[in-house]
Structure formats: structure tokens, C-alpha cells
Coordinates of C-alpha atoms in Angstrom, one line a residue:
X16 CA 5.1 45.2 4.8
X17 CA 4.3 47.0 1.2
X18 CA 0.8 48.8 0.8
X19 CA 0.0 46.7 -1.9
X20 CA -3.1 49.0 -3.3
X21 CA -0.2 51.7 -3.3
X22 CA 2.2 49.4 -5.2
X23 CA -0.7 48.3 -7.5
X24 CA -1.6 52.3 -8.6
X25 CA 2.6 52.7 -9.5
X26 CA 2.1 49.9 -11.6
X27 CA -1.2 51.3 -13.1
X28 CA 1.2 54.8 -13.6
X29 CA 3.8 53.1 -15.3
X30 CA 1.8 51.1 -17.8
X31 CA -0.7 53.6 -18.9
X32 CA 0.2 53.2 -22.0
X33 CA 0.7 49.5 -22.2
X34 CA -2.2 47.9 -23.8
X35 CA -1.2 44.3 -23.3
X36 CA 1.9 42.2 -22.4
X37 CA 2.2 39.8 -25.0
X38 CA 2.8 36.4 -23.2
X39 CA 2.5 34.5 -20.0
X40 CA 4.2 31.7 -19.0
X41 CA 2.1 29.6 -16.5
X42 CA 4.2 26.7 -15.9
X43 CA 3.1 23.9 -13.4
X44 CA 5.1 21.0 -12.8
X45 CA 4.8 17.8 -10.4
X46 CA 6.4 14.3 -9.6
X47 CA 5.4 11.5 -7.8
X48 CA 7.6 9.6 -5.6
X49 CA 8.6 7.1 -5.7
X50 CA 6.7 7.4 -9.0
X51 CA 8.3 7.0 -11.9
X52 CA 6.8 9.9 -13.7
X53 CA 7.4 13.8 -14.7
X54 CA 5.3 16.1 -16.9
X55 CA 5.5 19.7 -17.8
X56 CA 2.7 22.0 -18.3
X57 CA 2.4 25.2 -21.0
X58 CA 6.6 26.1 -20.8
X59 CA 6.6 28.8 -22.9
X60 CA 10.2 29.4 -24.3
X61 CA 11.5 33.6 -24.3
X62 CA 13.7 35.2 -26.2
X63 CA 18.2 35.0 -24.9
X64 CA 17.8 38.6 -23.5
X65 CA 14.6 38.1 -21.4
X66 CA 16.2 36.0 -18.6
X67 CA 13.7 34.5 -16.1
X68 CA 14.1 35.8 -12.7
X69 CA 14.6 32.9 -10.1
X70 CA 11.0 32.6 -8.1
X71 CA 11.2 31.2 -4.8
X72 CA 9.1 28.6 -3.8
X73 CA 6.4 29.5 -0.5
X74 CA 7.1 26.8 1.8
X75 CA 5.3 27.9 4.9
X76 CA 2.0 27.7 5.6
X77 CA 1.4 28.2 8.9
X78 CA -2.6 29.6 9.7
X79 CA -0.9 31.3 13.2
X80 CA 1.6 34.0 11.9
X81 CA 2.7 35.0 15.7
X82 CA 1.4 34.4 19.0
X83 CA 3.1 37.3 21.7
X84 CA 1.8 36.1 24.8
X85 CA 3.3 39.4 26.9
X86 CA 4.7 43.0 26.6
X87 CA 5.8 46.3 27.9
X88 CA 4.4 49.5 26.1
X89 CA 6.6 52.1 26.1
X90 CA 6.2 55.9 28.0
X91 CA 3.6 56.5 24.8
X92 CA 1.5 53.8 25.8
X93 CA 2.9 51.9 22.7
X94 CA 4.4 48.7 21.8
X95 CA 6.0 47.4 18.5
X96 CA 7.1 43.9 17.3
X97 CA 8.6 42.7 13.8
X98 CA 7.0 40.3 13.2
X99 CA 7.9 37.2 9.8
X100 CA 4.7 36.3 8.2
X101 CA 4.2 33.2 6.8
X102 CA 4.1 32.5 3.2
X103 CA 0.4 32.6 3.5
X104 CA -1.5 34.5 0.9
X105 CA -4.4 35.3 3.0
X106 CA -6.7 37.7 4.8
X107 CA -5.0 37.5 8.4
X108 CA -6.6 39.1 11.8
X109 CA -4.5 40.6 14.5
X110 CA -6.3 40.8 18.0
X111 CA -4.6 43.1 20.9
X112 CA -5.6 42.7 24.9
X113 CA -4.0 45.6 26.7
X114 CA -4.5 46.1 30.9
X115 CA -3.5 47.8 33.4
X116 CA -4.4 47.9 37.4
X117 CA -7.5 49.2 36.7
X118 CA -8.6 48.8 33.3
X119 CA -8.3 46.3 29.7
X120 CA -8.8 47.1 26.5
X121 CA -9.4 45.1 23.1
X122 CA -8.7 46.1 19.5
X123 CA -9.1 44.3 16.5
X124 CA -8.0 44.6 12.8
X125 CA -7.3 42.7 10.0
X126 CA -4.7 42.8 6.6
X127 CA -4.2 40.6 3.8
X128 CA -1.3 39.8 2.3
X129 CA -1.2 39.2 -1.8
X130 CA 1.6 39.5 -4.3
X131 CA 1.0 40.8 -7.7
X132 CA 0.7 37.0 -9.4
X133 CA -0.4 34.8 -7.2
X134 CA -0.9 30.6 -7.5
X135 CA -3.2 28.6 -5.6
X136 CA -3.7 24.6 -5.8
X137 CA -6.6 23.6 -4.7
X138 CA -5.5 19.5 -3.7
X139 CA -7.5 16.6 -2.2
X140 CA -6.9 15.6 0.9
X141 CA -5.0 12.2 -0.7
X142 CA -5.3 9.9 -3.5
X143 CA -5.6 6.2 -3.9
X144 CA -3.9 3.6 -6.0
X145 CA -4.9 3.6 -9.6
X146 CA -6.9 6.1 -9.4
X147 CA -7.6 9.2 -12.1
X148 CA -7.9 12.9 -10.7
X149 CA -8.0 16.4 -11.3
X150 CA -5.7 18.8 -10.1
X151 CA -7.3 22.2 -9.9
X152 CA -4.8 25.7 -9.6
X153 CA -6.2 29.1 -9.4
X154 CA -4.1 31.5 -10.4
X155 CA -4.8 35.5 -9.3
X156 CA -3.7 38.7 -11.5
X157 CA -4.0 41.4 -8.7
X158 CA -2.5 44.4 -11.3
X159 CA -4.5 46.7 -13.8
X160 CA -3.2 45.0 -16.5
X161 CA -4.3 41.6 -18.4
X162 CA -2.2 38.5 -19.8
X163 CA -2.7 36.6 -22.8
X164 CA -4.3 33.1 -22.2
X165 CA -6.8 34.0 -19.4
X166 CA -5.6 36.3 -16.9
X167 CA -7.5 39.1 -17.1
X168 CA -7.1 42.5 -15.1
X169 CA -7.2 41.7 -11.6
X170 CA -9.4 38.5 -12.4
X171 CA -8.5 35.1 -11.3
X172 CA -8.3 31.6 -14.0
X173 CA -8.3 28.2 -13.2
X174 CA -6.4 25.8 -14.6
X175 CA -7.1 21.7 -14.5
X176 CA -4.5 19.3 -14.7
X177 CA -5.6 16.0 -15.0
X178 CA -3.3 12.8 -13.4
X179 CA -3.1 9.2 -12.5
X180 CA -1.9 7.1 -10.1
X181 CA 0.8 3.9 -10.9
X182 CA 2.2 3.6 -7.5
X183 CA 1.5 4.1 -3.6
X184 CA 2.9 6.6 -1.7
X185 CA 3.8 10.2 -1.4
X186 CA 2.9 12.1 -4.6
X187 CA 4.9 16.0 -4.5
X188 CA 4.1 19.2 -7.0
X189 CA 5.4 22.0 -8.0
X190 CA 3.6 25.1 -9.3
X191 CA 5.5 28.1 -10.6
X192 CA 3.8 30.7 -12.4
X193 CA 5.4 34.0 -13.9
X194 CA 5.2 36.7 -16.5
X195 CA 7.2 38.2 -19.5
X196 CA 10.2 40.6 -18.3
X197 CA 10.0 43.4 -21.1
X198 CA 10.6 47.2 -21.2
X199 CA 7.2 47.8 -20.5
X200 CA 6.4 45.0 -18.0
X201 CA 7.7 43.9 -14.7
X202 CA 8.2 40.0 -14.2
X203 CA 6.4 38.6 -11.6
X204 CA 6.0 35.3 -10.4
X205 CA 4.8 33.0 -7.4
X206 CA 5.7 28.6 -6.6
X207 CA 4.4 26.4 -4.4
X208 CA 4.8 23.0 -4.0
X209 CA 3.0 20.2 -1.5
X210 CA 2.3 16.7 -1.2
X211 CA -0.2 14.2 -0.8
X212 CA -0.6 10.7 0.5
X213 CA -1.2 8.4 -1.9
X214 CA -3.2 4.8 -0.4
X215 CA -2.5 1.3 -1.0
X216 CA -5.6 -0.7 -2.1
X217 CA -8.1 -1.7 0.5
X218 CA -7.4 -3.6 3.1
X219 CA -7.3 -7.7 3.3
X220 CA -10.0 -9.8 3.7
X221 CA -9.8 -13.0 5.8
X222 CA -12.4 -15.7 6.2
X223 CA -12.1 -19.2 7.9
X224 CA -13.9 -22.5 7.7
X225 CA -14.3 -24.6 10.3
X226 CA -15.5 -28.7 10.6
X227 CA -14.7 -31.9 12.2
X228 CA -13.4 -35.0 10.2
X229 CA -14.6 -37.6 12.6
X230 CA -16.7 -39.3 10.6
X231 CA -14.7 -39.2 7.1
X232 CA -11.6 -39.9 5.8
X233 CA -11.1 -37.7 3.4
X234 CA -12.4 -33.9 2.9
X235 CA -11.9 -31.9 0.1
X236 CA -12.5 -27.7 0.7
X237 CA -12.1 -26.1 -2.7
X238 CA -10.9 -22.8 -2.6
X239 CA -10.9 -20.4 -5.8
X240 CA -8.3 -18.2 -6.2
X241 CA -9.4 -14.4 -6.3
X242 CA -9.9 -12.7 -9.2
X243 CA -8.8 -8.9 -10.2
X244 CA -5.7 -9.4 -7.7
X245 CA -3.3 -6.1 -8.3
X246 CA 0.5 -7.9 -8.4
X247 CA 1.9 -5.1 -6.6
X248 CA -0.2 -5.8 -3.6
X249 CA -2.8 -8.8 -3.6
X250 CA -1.3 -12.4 -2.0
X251 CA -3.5 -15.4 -1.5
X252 CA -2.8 -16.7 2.0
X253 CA -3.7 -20.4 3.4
X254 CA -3.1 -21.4 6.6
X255 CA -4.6 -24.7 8.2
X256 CA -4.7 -25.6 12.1
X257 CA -5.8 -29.2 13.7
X258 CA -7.6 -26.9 16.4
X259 CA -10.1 -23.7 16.8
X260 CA -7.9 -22.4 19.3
X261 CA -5.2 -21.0 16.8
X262 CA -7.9 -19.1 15.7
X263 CA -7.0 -17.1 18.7
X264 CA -3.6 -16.0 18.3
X265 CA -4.9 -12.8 16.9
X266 CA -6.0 -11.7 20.0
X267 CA -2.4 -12.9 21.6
X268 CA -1.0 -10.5 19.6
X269 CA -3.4 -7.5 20.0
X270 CA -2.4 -8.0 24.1
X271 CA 1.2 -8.8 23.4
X272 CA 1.8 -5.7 21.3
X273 CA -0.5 -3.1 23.2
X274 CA 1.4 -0.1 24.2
X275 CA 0.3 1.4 27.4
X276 CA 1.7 -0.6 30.7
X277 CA -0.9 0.5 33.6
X278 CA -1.3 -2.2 36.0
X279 CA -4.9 -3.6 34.2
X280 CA -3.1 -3.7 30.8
X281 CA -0.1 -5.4 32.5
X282 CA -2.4 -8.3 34.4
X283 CA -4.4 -8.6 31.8
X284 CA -1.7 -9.4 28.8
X285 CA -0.3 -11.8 31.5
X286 CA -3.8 -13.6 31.6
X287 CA -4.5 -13.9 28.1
X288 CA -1.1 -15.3 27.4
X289 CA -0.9 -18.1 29.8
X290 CA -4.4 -19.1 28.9
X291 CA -3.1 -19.7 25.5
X292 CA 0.4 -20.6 26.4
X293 CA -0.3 -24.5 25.3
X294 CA -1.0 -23.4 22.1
X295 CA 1.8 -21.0 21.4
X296 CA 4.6 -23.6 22.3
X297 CA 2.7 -25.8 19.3
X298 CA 1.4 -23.5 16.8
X299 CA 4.5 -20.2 15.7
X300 CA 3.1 -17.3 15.2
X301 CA 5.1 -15.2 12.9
X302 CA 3.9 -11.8 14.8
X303 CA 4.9 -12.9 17.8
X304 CA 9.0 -13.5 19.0
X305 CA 9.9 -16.5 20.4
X306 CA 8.8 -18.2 23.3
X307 CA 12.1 -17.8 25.3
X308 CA 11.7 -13.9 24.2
X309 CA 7.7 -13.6 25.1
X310 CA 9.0 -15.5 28.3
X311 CA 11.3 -13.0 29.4
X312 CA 8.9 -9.5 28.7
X313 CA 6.0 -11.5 30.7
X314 CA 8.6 -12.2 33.6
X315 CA 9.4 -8.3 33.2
X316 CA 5.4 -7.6 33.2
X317 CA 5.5 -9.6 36.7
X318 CA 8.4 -8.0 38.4
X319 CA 6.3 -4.4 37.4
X320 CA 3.6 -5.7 39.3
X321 CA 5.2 -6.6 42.1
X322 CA 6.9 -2.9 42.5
X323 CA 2.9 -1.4 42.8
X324 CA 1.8 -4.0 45.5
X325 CA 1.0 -2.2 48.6
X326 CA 1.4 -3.4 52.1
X327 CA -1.6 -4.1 52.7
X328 CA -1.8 -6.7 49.5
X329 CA -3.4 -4.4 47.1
X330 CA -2.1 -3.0 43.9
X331 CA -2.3 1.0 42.2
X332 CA -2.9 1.8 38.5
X333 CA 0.7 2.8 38.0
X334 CA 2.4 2.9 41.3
X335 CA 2.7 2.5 45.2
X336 CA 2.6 5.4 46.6
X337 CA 2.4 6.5 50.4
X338 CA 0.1 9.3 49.0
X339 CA -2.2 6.7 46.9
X340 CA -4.6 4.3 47.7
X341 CA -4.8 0.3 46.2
X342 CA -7.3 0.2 43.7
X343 CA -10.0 -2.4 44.8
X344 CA -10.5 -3.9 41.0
X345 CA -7.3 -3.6 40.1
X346 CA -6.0 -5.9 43.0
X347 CA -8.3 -8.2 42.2
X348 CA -7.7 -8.1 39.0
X349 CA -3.6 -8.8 39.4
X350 CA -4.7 -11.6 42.0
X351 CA -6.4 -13.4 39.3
X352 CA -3.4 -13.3 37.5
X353 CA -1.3 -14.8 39.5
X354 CA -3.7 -17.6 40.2
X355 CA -3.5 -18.4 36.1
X356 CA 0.1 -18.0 36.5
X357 CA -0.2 -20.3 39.8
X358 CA -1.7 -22.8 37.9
X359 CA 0.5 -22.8 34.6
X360 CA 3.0 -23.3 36.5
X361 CA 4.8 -21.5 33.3
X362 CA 6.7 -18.4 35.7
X363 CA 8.1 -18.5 39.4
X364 CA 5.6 -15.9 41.4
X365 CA 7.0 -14.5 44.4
X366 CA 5.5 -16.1 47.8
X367 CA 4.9 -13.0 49.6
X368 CA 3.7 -10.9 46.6
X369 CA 0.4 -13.6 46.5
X370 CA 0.2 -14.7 49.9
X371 CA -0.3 -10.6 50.4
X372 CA -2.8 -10.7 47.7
X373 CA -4.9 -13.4 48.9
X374 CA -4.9 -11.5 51.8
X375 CA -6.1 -8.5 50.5
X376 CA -9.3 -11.0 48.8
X377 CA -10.4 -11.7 52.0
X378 CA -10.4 -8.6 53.5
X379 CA -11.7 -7.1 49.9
X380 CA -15.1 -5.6 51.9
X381 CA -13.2 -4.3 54.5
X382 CA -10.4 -2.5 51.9
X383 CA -13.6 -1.4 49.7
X384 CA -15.1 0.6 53.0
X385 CA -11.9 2.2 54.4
X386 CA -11.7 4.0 51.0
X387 CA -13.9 7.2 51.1
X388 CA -15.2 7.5 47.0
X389 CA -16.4 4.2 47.7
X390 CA -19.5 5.6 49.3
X391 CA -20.2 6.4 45.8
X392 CA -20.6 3.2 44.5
X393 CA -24.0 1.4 44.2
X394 CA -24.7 -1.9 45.5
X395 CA -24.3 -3.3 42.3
X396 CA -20.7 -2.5 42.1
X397 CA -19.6 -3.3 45.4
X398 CA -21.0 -7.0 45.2
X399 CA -19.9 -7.6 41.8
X400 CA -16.2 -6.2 43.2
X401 CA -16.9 -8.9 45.6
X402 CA -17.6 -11.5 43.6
X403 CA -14.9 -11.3 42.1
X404 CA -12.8 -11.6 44.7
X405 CA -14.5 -15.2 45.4
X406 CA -14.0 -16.3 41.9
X407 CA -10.3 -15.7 42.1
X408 CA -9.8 -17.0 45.5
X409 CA -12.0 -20.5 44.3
X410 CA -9.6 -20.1 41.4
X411 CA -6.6 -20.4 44.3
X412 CA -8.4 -23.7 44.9
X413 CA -10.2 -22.2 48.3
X414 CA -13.3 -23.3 49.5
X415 CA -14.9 -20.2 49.2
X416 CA -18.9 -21.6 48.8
X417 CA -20.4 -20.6 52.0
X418 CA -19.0 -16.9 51.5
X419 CA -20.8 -17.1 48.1
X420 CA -24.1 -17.9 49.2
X421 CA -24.4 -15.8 51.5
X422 CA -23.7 -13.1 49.3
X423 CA -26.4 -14.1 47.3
X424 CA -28.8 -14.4 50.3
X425 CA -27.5 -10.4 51.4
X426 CA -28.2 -9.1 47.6
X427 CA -30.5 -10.8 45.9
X428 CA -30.9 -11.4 42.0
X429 CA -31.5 -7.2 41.9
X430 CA -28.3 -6.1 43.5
X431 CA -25.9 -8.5 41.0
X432 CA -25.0 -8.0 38.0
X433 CA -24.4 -11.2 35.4
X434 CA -21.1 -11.0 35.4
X435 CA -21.4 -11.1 39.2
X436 CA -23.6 -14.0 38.8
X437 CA -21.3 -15.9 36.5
X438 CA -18.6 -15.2 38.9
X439 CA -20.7 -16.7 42.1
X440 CA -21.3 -19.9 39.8
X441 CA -17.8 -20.5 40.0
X442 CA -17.1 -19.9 43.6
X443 CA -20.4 -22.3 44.6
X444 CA -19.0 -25.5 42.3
X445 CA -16.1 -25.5 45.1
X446 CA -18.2 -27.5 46.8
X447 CA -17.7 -30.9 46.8
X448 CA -20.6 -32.2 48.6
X449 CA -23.2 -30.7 45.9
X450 CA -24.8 -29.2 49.2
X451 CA -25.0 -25.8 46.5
X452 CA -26.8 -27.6 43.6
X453 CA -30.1 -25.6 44.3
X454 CA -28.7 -22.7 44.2
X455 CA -26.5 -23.3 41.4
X456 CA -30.0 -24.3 39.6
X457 CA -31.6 -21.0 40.9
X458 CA -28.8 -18.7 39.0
X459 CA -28.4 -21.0 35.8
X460 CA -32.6 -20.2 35.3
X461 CA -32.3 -16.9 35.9
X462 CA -29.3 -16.9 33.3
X463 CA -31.1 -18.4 30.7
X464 CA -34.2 -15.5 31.4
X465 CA -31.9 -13.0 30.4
X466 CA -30.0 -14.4 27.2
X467 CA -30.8 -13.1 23.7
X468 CA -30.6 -16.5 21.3
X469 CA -30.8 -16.8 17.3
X470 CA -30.3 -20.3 16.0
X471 CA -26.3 -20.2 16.0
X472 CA -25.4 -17.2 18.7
X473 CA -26.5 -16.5 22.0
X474 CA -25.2 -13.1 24.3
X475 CA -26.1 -11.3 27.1
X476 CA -26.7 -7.5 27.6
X477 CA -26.3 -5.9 30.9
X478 CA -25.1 -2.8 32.6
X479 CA -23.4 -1.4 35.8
X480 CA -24.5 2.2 35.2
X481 CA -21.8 5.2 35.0
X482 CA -20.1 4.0 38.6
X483 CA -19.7 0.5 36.8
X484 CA -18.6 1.1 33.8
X485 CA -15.4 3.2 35.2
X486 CA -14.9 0.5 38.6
X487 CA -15.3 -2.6 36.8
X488 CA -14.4 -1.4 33.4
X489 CA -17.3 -4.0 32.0
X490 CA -18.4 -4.7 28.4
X491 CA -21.1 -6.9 26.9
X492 CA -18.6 -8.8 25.4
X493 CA -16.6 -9.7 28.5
X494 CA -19.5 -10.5 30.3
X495 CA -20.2 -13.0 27.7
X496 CA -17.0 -14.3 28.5
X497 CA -17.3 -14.5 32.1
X498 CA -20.6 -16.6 31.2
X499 CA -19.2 -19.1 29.2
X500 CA -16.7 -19.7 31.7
X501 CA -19.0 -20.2 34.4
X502 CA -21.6 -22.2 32.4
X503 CA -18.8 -24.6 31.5
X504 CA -18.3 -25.3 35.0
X505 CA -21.6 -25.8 35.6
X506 CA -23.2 -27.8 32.6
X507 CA -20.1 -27.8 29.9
X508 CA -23.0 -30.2 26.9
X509 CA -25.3 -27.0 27.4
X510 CA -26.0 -25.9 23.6
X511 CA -26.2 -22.4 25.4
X512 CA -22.5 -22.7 25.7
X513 CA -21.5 -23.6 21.8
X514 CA -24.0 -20.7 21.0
X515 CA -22.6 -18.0 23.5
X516 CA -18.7 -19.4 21.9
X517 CA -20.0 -18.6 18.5
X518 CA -21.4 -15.3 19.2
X519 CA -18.1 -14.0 21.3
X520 CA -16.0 -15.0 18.2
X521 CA -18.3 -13.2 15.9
X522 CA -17.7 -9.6 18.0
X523 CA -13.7 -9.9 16.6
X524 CA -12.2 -7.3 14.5
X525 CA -9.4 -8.2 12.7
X526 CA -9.1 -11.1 14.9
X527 CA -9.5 -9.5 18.4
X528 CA -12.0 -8.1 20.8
X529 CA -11.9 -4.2 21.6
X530 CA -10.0 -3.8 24.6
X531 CA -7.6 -5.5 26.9
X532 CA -10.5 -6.9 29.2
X533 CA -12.1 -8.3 26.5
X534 CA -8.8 -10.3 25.0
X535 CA -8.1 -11.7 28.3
X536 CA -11.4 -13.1 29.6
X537 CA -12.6 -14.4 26.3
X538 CA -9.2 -15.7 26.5
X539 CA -9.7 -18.0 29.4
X540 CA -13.3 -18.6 28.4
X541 CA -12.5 -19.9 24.7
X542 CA -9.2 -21.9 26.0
X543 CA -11.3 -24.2 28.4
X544 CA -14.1 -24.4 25.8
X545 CA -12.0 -25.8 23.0
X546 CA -10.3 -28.2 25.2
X547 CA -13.5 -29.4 26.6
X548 CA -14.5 -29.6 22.7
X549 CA -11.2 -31.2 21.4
X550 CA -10.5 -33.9 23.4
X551 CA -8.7 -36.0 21.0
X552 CA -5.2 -36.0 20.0
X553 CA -5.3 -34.6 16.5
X554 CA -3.7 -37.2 14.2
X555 CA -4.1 -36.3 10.4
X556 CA -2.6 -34.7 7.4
X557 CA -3.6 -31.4 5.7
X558 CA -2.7 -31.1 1.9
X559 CA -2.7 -27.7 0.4

């Protein structure tokens, strides 16, 4: 590489007598694309017989110049690499680890690399649609001598170059910057160029209103179209449904199109679905495929499943191997969705593959204690694991009521969580007799102790503590879910019920909960609130 201070005192040499070259040409020129626009900066225009030399444009900008991992000094203890520096103009710092058998060694230095005219942008990190701005270059003299307009001897000048926004995309400059070529005065010069992201407007905004008609005729719902709408971009959208539960299909889609497959994601997509499955064959969804297409990945989904089943009923996170162990919530987990998909009656699911898994539910205590982490777990975790287990296996239309209170009788309101609660509600209504009513009464009170009501939401906070959180995988949100469900089993005309609906729906973003255990239960929960709520056959026109 050049000595640059020693090139810089030849130039002083030869230009003693120079007082001043006469001109500079700083030239800065940028495009957006797919803008339709191009300007030129301060061209200055030379003589026939000065020809500009071609300047080549700096395209790399890598901060790590090289990175040697390993080498051999040579019989004078030295080493020596050659070594293609990026088009950085920057102070750079070189670091050396040398060893032996006995000993190491560290040295340290540091270089910077300039050119005699240098250009540097100093961009924002992106722009936004319609939007004004100001492009800032700094451009560096680093010889003895000065330049007319600003460059002064070896002094820096900025220079602002102000711009606009018509279009969104990818906006690209160009800076090149160089000097008169004269007897008397070497040309230099120095280009760049970069680009930017330029953002689309902000995002859409969606709001829905919802009613019942049984008591008129006619209702009018004025809607005024927005104001300020940019043409490139803005579209009024109006949808109408004849039921809350399209509302939903939002969250279909969140499940439908998540990409990660481990055995959770996989049960819980098929859950969600088939809740909703009604309501997909009647209301299209333009961001979902067909129903013959969403039909044949869900039947893919189940055939994955059944590859990570283990012999002894129970299912991994991504596989069945001999050197792996069935993952106790996950197994339950893929057992309640086959009991959905049981019920639907939507897909074929394999005899052995749930008679294995019912299996597994019945031994679920058993499987818990032959694995050793589980002596880990708190109370808290194993029952609610437990619960769980019940809840699915009632959902398999067993009679699983007995089992339930006498896990309640073992733990006590202090060693189960809600969600564990919820799930024991569930399991006790299998009982036909009503020989579980007082105890049914016992765990709706102590519910209704822990709920947090305003005048239109309701929701309950609870938590397993760090062993929870990664076992069950719980939220606040989901157990809200598991609530509702429960409560609608239990007393369905509750106002506790229409206020813990309202509040799940009010923790959606952009239509959806926050992860795949969230979609699935509220899912469920939502599907057999609506239909309890909807019981007439919708029969009515909309006019838009």
C-alpha cells in the first residue's frame, strides 16, 4: 500500500510554486428507481485538451478487511499475507495472536487508508413516501493545496443536496467528485454510489362493527369515505358477514401460513382449522387456497404426526427417535387434536395412531415419572399436565369424572393453576348424574375470585413460574381461552362469558393472537361461543 504522508510531501514538492488550481468539478449525481427522475449537480464543463480521467466507483464496503484464522512463520519467526482492502476510506486496526508450546504473544497496530480527494455521503437509514430530505456529502482535500469553491488545504466541505420522494421503493446515487488535469496539477478523483429503501405509507387500518337485527327490519350503518387517501396506495375496503365468527379467519390464516413444522405448531394449525372448518366451507377467504387444497396440507400435517408417535403412544417435538424421549405436553397436545379431528369427522385418523394415544393419557402420570427432568417440575405443572390429559380424554367422550375429583381432592385450589381448573371443569360435566355439581360450584367461585372485570371485558392473569412457562408453553391469553370454553360448559348465559369473549378478541393484532397456542384455543373457545350465540339460521340481505 502507498505511504500516503510520503505521497502527500511529492505533491507539496511539485506544486511549490502553484498558488491555486483554478477549478473543481464536484459533480454528484443520483436516480431513483423506479423513479422517474434525474438531476445533476455543479458539472463544470473543461476545455477539449483536458480529458477527464475515468474514476472508478468504490463499491465495497466491507468493516472486516481479512480475517486469517491460521499460519506458519517462516525460519525468521515471520509471516506475510497480501492482503485486498476494501474500498473503505477508514482508520483500520490489525490485531496479531502468535503461540508457540510454551508461550503467546499479542501485537496491535493500526493504518488508515485515504486517497488524495476523497467523497463521503452521509445517508439516512431510508426514506418514506412523499417525503422532503437532505442529502449531506463530505468531501476531504488531503493535499497542501486548495480548490476553488470550498476545498481548502487539507480541510474538508460539505455539501447539501436537497430531494423528494414521488414513488416507493429503492432510491440509488451516485457521487463522483474530481479535479482539473493541468500542467501544474494532477487529477484526482473518488465515486460512490448506494441506495436506500424508500417506504410505502403507513400501514392499513381496519375496524369492524358489530349488532344484531332481531328486532328491526331495516338498519342503516353510514360509512364515510376517508379523506387524504394517496391514489397510488389508499383502497376503501367493505366486507359484511351474517356471523362474528368470520371475524376469525384472520387467525386461520396466521396458523395456516406459519412456517415452522414442530410437532406443537403442526397439532395446533390442525386444531384451529377444524374448529373453524364450518365456517371456511361458507365464508372464501381470499388468503387462504381452496378447501380441497387446505384439505390435502392438513392431511400431510397428520401423516407428519403419525411418523413422531412413539411406541409407547407419545409424540417428540420433531421426531421419534430410539435416543429421545415423548414429550409429555406435546402428546397431549397431538391427542387433543385428534379428538377435534375425531369429532369433525372432516379427515380419516388412523386407529392405532389414537388408540396408542389414548393410551398414553391414561398412563400420562406414569410417562411423566419415568422421565428424569421431570423431577424438576413443580406440582403446579405436573397437575395441570394432568389435567389436561382428562380434558382431552372427556373430549374422546370418556367418563373421566372420578379421575378429576380426585385430583382435585390430591392438590387442592394451591397446587392448580386456572387453566388447570378450567380444564377439570370440563372433565367433571362428563357426568351425567350431576353427582359433581358441588364441586363444579366450588371451582366456578373460586374462578370468579380471581377475574379482573371492566364493564365490557373480563380476563384472568395467572402464572406457572419458569418450569411452566417452557412445559406448558402458557399465556394469559390462552388461559382465557381455556376459561371460556369451560365456563360455557358449565353456565353458557353467564355475562362472565360474553365479557371474557370480548376481551380475548380485543388482545388481536392484525386479526390474530401471538402465537400458535393462542390461535388454536381461542379458536375452539370463540367457535362454540358464537354458535351458542347464533342460533338462528341467518336469513337477510346486506346492501353496500
Amino acid at each position: 500500500m502507498q505511504d500516503i504522508e510520503k505521497f502527500k510531501k511529492d505533491i507539496q514538492q511539485r506544486q511549490s510554486s502553484f498558488e491555486l488550481c483554478e477549478s473543481l468539478s464536484a459533480r454528484a449525481m443520483y436516480d431513483f428507481m423506479p423513479m422517474d427522475c434525474s438531476v445533476a449537480f455543479g458539472h463544470v464543463c473543461f476545455n477539449d485538451s483536458n480529458v477527464e480521467k475515468k474514476i472508478a466507483v468504490r463499491p465495497n464496503f466491507n468493516p472486516l478487511a481479512c480475517w486469517i484464522p491460521s499460519s506458519i512463520t517462516n525460519s525468521s519467526g515471520r509471516v506475510s499475507f497480501e492482503i485486498k482492502l476494501p474500498a473503505n476510506l477508514t482508520r483500520y486496526r490489525v490485531c496479531a495472536l502468535a503461540t508457540n508450546d510454551k508461550q503467546y504473544g499479542l501485537g496491535e497496530m493500526s493504518f488508515t487508508v485515504q486517497i488524495p480527494i476523497m467523497i463521503q455521503p452521509s445517508p439516512p437509514r431510508f426514506l418514506n413516501y412523499a417525503t422532503n430530505a437532505k442529502l449531506l456529502t463530505s468531501q476531504t482535500n488531503q493535499q497542501a493545496v486548495g480548490y476553488s469553491i470550498v476545498l481548502q488545504p487539507s480541510k474538508r466541505a460539505a455539501l447539501i443536496f436537497p430531494l423528494s420522494t414521488i414513488h416507493s421503493g429503492t432510491a440509488r446515487f451516485q457521487f463522483i467528485i474530481s479535479t482539473v488535469k493541468n500542467e501544474t496539477c494532477t487529477q484526482f478523483g473518488d465515486a460512490m454510489e448506494l441506495s436506500l429503501p424508500v417506504f410505502t405509507p403507513a400501514t392499513s387500518e381496519a375496524f369492524a362493527t358489530y349488532g344484531d337485527i332481531c328486532e328491526e327490519e331495516i338498519v342503516l350503518q353510514p360509512i364515510e369515505t376517508p379523506k387524504n387517501v394517496i391514489p397510488q396506495f389508499g383502497e376503501l375496503s367493505i366486507t359484511t358477514s351474517s356471523t362474528a365468527l368470520a371475524s376469525l379467519t384472520d387467525a386461520i390464516i396466521s396458523l395456516y401460513t406459519y412456517p415452522y413444522e414442530c410437532t406443537e405448531q403442526l397439532s395446533s394449525r390442525l386444531l384451529g382449522i377444524q374448529a373453524l372448518w364450518d365456517v371456511l366451507q361458507a365464508f372464501h377467504c381470499k388468503d387462504l387456497p381452496e378447501v380441497s387444497v387446505l384439505k390435502t396440507k392438513l392431511e400431510s400435517d397428520l401423516n407428519t404426526l403419525k411418523g413422531r408417535q412413539y411406541s409407547n403412544g407419545g409424540f417428540g417435538y420433531w421426531t421419534n427417535r430410539n435416543d429421545c424421549y415423548a414429550a409429555p405436553y406435546m402428546s397431549v397436545h397431538v391427542a387433543h387434536c385428534l379428538a377435534v379431528l375425531v369429532n369433525k369427522k372432516v379427515f380419516n385418523v388412523n386407529k392405532n395412531m389414537l388408540n396408542n394415544s389414548l393410551k398414553y393419557l391414561e398412563n400420562i402420570e406414569s410417562e411423566i415419572n419415568q422421565l428424569s427432568y421431570t423431577k424438576y417440575w413443580s406440582n403446579l405443572t405436573r397437575f395441570s399436565l394432568i389435567s389436561y390429559a382428562l380434558y382431552v380424554r372427556a373430549k374422546h367422550l370418556q367418563y373421566v369424572a372420578d379421575e378429576a375429583s380426585q385430583l382435585l381432592q390430591l392438590s387442592g385450589f394451591d397446587k392448580l393453576s386456572l387453566e388447570a381448573l378450567g380444564w377439570l371443569l370440563i372433565a367433571l360435566s362428563t357426568d351425567k348424574n350431576n353427582n359433581k355439581d358441588h364441586i363444579i360450584e366450588i371451582i366456578c367461585k373460586h374462578l370468579k375470585g380471581k377475574v379482573s372485570e371492566t364493564s365490557e371485558t373480563a380476563n384472568f392473569i395467572t402464572s406457572y413460574g419458569d418450569d411452566g412457562q417452557s412445559v406448558m408453553l402458557h399465556s394469559n391469553q390462552r388461559t382465557d381461552a381455556i376459561l371460556l370454553e369451560a365456563l360455557l360448559y358449565i353456565d353458557p348465559n353467564s355475562t362472565l362469558c360474553t365479557k371474557l369473549s370480548k376481551g380475548l378478541q380485543a388482545h388481536k393484532v392484525k386479526g390474530a393472537w401471538g402465537s400458535t397456542q393462542e390461535n388454536c384455543f381461542a379458536l375452539i373457545a370463540l367457535d362454540k361461543y358464537f354458535h351458542m350465540k347464533e342460533k338462528d339460521t341467518p336469513d337477510f340481505v346486506a346492501d353496500i
